[in-house]
Coordinates of C-alpha atoms and ligand atoms in Angstrom, one line a residue:
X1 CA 75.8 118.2 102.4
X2 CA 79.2 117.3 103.3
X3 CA 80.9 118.3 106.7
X4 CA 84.5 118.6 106.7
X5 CA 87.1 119.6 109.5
X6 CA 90.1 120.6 109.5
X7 CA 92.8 120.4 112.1
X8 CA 95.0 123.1 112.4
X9 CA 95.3 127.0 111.0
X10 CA 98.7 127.0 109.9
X11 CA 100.0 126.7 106.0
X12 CA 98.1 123.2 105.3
X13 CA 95.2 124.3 107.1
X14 CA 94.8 127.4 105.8
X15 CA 95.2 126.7 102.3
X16 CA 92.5 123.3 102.7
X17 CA 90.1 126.0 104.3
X18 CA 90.2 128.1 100.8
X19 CA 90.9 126.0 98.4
X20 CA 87.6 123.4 100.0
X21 CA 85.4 126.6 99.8
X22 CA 86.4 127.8 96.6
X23 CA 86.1 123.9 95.4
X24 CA 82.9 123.1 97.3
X25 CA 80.9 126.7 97.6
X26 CA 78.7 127.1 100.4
X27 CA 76.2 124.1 100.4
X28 CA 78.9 122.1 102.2
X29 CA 80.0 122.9 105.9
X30 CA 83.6 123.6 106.2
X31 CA 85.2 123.7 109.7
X32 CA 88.6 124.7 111.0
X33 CA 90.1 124.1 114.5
X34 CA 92.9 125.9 116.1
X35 CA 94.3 127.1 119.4
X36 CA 95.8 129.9 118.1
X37 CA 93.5 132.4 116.3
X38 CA 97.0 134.2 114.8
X39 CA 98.1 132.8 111.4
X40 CA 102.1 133.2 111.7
X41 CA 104.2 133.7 108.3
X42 CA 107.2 131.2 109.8
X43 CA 109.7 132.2 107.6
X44 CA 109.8 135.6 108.2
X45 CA 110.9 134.9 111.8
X46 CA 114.3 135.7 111.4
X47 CA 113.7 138.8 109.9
X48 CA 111.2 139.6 113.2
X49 CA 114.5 138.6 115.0
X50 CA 116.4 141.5 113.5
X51 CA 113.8 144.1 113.7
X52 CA 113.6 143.9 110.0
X53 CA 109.7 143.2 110.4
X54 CA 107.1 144.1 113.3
X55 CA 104.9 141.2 114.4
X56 CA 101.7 142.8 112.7
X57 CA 104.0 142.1 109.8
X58 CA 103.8 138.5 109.8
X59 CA 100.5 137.4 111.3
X60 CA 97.0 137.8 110.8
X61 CA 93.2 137.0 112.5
X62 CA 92.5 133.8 111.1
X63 CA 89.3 134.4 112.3
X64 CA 88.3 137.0 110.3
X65 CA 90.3 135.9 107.2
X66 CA 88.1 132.3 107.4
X67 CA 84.9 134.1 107.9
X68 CA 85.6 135.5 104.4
X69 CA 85.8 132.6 102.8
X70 CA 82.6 131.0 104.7
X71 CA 84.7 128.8 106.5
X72 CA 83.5 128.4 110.2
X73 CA 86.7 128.7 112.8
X74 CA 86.7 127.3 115.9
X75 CA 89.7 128.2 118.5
X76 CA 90.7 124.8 120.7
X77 CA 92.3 122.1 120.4
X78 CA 91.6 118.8 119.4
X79 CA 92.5 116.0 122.2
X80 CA 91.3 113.0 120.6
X81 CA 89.9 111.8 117.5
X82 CA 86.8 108.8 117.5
X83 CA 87.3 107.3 114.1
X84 CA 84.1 105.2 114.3
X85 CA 82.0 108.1 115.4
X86 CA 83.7 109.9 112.9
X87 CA 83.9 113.0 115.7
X88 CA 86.8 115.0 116.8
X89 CA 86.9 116.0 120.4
X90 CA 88.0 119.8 120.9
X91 CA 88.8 121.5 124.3
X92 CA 89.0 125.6 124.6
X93 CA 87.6 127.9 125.8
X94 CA 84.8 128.7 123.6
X95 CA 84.0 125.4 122.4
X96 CA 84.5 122.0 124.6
X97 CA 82.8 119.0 123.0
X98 CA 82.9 116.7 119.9
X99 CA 82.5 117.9 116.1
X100 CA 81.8 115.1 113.6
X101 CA 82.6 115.1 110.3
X102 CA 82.3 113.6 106.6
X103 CA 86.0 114.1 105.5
X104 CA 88.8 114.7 107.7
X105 CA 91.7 116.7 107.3
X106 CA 95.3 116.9 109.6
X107 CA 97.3 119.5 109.8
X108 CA 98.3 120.0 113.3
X109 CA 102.3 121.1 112.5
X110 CA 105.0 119.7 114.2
X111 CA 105.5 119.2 118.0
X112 CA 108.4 120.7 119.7
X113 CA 110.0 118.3 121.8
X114 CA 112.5 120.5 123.6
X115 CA 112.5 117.7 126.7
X116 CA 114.6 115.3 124.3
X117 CA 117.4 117.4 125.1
X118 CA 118.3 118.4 128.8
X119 CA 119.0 121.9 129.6
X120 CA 117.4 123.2 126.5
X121 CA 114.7 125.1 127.9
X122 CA 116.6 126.5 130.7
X123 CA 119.7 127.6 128.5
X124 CA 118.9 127.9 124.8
X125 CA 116.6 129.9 122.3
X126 CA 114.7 129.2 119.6
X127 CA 112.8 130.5 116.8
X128 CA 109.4 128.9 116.7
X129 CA 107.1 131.5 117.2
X130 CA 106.6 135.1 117.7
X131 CA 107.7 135.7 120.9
X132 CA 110.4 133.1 120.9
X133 CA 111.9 134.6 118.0
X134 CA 111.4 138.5 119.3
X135 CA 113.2 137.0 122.8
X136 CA 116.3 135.9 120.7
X137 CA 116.8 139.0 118.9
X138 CA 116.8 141.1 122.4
X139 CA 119.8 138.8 123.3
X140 CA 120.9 139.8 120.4
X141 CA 121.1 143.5 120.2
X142 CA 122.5 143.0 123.7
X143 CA 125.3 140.8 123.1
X144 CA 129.1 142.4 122.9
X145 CA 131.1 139.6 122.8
X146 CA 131.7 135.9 123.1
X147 CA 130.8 132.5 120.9
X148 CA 127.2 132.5 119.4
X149 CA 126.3 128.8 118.8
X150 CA 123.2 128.6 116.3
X151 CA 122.1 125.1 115.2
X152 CA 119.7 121.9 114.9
X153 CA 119.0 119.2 117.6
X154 CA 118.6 115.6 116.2
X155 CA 115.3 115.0 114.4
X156 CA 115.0 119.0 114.1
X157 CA 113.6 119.1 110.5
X158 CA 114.5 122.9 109.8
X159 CA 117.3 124.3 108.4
X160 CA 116.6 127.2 106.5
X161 CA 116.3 129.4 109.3
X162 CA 119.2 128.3 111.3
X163 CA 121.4 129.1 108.0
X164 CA 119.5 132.3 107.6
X165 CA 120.1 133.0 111.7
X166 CA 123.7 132.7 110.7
X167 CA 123.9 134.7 107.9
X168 CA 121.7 137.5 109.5
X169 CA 124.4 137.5 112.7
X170 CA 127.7 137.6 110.2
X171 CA 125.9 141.0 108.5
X172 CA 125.0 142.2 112.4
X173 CA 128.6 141.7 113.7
X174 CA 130.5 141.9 110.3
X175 CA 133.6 144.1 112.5
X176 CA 132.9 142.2 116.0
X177 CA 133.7 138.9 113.9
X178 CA 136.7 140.4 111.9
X179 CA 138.1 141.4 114.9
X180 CA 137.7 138.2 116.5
X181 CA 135.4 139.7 119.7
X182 CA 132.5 137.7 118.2
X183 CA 132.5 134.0 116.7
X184 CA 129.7 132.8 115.2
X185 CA 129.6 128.5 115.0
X186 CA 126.4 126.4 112.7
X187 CA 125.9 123.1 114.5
X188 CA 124.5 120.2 112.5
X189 CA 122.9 117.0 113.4
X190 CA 124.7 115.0 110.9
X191 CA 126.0 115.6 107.6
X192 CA 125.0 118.3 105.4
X193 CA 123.5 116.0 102.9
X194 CA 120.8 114.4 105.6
X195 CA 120.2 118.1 106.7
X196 CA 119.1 119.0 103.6
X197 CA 117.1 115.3 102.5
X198 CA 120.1 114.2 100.3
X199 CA 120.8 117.8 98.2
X200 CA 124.3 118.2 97.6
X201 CA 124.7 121.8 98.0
X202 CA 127.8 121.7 101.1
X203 CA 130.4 123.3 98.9
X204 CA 128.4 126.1 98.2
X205 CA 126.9 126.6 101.2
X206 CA 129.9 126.3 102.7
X207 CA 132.1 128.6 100.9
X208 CA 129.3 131.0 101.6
X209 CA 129.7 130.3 105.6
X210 CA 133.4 130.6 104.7
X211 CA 133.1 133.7 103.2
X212 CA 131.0 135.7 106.3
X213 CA 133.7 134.1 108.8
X214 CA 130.7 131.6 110.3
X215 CA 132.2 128.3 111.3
X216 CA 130.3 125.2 110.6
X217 CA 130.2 121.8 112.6
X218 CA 128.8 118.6 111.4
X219 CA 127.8 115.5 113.5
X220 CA 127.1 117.4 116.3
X221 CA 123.8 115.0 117.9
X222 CA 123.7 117.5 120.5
X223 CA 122.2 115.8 124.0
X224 CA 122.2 117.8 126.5
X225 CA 123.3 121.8 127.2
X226 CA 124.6 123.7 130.3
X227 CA 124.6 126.9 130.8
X228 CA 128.1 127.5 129.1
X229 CA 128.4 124.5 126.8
X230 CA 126.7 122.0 124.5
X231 CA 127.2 118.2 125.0
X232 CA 126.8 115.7 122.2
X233 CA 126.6 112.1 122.5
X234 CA 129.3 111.6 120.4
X235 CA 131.6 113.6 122.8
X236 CA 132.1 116.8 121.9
X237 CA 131.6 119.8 123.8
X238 CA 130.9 123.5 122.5
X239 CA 131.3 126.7 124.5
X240 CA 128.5 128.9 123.8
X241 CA 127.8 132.3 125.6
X242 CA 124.3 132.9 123.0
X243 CA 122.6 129.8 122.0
X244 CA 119.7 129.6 119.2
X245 CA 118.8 126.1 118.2
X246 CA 115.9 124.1 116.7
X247 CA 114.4 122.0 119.3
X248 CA 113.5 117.7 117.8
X249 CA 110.4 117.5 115.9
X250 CA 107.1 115.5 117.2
X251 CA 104.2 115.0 115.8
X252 CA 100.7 114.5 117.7
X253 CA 100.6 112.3 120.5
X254 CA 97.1 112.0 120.7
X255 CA 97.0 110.5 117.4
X256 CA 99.0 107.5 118.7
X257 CA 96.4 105.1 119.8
X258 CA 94.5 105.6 116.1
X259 CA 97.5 103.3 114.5
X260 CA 97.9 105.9 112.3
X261 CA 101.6 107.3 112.5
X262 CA 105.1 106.6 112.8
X263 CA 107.7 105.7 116.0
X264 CA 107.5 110.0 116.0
X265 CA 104.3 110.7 116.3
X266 CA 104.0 111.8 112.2
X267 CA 101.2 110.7 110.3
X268 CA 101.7 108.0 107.7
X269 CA 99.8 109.2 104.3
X270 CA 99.6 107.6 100.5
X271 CA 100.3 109.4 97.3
X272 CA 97.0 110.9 97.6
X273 CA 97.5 111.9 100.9
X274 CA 94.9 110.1 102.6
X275 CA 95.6 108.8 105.9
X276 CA 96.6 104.9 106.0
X277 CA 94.1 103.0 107.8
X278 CA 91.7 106.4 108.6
X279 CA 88.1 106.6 107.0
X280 CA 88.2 109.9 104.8
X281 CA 90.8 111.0 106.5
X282 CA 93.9 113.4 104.5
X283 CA 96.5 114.2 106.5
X284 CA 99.0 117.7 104.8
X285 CA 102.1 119.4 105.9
X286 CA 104.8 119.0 109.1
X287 CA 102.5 116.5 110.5
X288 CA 103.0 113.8 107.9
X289 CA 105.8 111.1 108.2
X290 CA 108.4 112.2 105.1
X291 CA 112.0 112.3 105.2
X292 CA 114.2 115.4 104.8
X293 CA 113.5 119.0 105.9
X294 CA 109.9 120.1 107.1
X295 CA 109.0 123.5 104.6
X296 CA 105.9 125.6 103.9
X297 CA 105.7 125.0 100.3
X298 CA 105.7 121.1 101.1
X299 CA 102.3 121.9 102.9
X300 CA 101.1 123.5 100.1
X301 CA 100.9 121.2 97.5
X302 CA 100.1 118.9 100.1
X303 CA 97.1 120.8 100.9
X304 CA 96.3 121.0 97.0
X305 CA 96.2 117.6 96.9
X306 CA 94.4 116.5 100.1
X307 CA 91.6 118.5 98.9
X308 CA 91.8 118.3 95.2
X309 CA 91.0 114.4 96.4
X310 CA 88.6 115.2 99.0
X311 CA 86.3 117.2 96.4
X312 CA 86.7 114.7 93.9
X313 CA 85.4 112.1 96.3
X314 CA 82.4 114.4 97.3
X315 CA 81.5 114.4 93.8
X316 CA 81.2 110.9 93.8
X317 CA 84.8 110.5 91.8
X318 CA 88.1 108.8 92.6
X319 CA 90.7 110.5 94.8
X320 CA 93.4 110.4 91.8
X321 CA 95.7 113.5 93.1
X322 CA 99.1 112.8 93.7
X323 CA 101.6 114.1 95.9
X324 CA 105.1 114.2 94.6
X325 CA 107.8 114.8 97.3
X326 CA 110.3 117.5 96.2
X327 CA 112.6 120.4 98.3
X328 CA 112.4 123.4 97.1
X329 CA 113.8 126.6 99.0
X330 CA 115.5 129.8 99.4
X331 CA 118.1 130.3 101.8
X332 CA 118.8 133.9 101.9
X333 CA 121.9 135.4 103.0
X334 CA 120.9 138.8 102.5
X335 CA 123.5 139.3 99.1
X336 CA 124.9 137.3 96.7
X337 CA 125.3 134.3 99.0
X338 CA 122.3 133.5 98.7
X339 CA 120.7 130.0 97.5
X340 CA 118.1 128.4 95.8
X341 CA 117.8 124.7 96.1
X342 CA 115.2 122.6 94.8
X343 CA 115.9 118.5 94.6
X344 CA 113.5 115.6 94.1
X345 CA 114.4 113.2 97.1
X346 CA 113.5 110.1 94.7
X347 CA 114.7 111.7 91.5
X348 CA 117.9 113.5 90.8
X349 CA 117.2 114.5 87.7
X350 CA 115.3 117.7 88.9
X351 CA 118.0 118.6 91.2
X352 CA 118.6 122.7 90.8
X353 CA 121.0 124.9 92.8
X354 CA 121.4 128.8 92.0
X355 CA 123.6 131.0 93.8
X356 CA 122.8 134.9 94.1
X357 CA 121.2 137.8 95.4
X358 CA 117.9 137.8 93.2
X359 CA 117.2 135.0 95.3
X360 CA 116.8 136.7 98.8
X361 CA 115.2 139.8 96.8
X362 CA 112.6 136.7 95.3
X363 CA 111.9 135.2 98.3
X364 CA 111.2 138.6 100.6
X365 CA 108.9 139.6 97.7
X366 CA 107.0 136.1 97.8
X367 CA 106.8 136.4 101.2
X368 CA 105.0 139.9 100.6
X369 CA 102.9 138.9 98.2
X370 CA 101.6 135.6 99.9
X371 CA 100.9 137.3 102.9
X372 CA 98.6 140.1 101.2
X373 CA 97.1 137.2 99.0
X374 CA 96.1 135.3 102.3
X375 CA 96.5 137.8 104.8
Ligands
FAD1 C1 111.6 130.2 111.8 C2 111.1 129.3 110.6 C3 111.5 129.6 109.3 C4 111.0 128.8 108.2 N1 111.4 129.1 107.0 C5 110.8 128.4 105.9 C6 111.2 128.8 104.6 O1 112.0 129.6 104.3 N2 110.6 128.1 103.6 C7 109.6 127.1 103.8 O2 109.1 126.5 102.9 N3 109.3 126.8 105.1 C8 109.9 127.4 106.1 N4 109.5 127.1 107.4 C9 108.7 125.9 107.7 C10 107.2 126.2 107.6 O3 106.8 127.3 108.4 C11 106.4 125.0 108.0 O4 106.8 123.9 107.2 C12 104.9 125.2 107.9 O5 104.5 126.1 108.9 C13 104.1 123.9 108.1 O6 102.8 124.2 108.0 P1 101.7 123.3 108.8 O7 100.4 123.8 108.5 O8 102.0 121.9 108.6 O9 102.1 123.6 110.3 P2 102.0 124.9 111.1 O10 102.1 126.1 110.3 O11 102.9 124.8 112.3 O12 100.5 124.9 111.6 C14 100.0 123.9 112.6 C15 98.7 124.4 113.1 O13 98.1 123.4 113.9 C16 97.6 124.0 115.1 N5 97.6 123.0 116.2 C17 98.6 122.4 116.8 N6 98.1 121.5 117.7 C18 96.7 121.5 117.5 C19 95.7 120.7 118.1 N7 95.9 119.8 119.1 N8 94.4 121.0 117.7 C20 94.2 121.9 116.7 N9 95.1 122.6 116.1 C21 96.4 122.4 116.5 C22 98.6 125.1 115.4 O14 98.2 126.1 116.3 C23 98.8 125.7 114.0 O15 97.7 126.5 113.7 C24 110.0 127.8 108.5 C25 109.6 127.6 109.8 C26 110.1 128.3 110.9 C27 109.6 128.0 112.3

């Protein structure tokens, strides 16, 4: 019998947990650790932001949905990780100790580092989370007039929902806008094409902004924020009276002394997704070390293939799964604005772009139906 663990109960670990036990059945132990016994749908955040969802919407007991597939959940958090004892050591409050395992699997999500950038807590919003995102939208429906400022801090790997943010406060304040009471401003990092891991979709995404009277700025490495502006190091400054903005990525610090990740904290894996220089160890979704925007259906297949390889290996085969790393995403703008993008960072060749409303309308229903799939 095999014993594995997985780290984390968001979209990697969730879809390792079924995908193990429907590979495996129930003469192997399968373990899943998370603080949070809530699984959150992240991309329906924005629409939670504009009351066009209720949080019983979006999440569900993980607990209960884990149980169902014979997969043992555990809520804590895992503060360090003996490779040689093959044990992970977890701290909550039900469970304090070590768990050992046989195979190893890491998907802990992304850290949010929102001390890389002074001021940020005290004076900006964000979207990460339920009650984050619920917090934004009340400053929202109470807002009259001013500039809104909505945007990415440097090595914030998201920006779907900032362009959806955007889009959602253009349809909000269509008038407020035309009449010049309420300016809406996009802040990027860099340029549009490092935003978006080398797609070339600016024009169209920015005749789109255009179009809705949003304003866009690129090169915008914003450093620090008051309570009235945002500072960049490369000099600018930006009034804001609202502020939304995704914080830098991390990964895991407590991963650090293993060897095991990059100068960020993100796990280095292989095409098969095994952990370089970890025993049976896979590592799947915002936690691993690749370039370009962090997305849900990158954990996915990551997931596929982590465990694909780890039941190949149980059955005494070779891990042969491969992971190829490809965008692929909606960004609706709730009408015919909005986008489909999907682009091979290695290989142009599959690059796709399509423009139109079918494309919110597909991604709200795959949103629907995923959630009642795994909900
Ligand atoms: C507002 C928003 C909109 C988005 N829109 C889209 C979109 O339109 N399309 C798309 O593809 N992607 C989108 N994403 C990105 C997508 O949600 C992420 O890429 C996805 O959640 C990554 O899955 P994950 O399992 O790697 O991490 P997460 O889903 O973040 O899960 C990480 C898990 O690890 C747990 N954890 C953390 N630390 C520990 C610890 N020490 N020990 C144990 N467990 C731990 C967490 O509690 C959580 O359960 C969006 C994200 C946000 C926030």
């Amino acid at each position: 019998m095999a014993n594995v663990l997985i780290l984390g109960g968001g979209f990697g670990g969730l879809i390792a947990a079924e995908r193990l036990s429907a590979a495996l059945g129930s003469s192997h132990q399968i373990t899943l650790v998370s603080p949070n016994q809530d699984f959150t749908f992240y991309p329906s955040l924005v629409r939670l932001a504009f009351d066009e969802c209720e949080p019983d919407d979006i999440t569900f007991d993980l607990r209960t949905k884990l149980n169902d597939t014979r997969v043992h959940f555990v809520r804590g958090e895992m503060t360090a990780i003996n490779p040689r004892a093959m044990k992970a050591t977890v701290a909550g409050d039900e469970f304090r100790g070590e768990i050992g395992y046989d195979y190893l699997v890491i998907a802990l999500g992304r850290r949010l580092a929102t001390e890389k950038v002074t001021g940020f807590f005290e004076h900006a919003h964000h979207l990460l989370g339920v009650r984050a995102a619920r917090k934004f939208g009340e400053a929202v429906n109470s807002f009259r007039e001013g500039d809104i400022v909505v945007g990415m801090c440097p090595d914030a790997q998201l920006p779907v929902p900032v362009c959806e943010t955007a889009f959602a406060l253009a349809r909000k304040f269509e008038s407020e806008i035309h009449d010049g009471d309420i300016r809406v401003k996009v802040v990027f990092p860099g340029p549009l094409e490092s935003v978006f891991g080398g797609a070339t979709l600016h024009k169209e995404l920015e005749s789109s902004f255009r179009h809705r009277g949003i304003k866009v700025l690129y090169d915008v490495p914003i450093s620090k924020i008051t309570e009235t502006e945002i500072l960049s190091s490369a000099g600018h400054a930006i009034k804001h009276d609202l502020l939304m903005l995704v914080p830098p990525f991390r990964g895991n610090a407590a991963l650090a002394p293993l060897g095991i990740t990059d100068d960020m904290d993100f796990v280095l894996v292989d095409k098969t997704m095994r952990v370089a220089g970890l025993e049976n160890a896979y590592a799947v979704g915002d936690i691993t070390s690749f370039e370009g925007p962090k997305l849900a259906h990158m954990a996915v297949r990551q997931a596929d293939v982590a465990t694909a390889n780890i039941a190949n290996e149980i059955a005494g085969r070779k891990a042969t799964e491969e992971y190829y790393h490809e965008i692929a995403m909606v960004i609706d703008a709730g009408g015919s604005d909005s986008i489909y993008l999907r682009y091979g960072i290695t290989d142009e060749t599959l690059y796709g772009l399509r423009r139109g409303r079918i494309w919110g309308l597909a991604k709200s229903t795959h949103d629907r139906i995923w959630q009642a799939r795994h909900g």
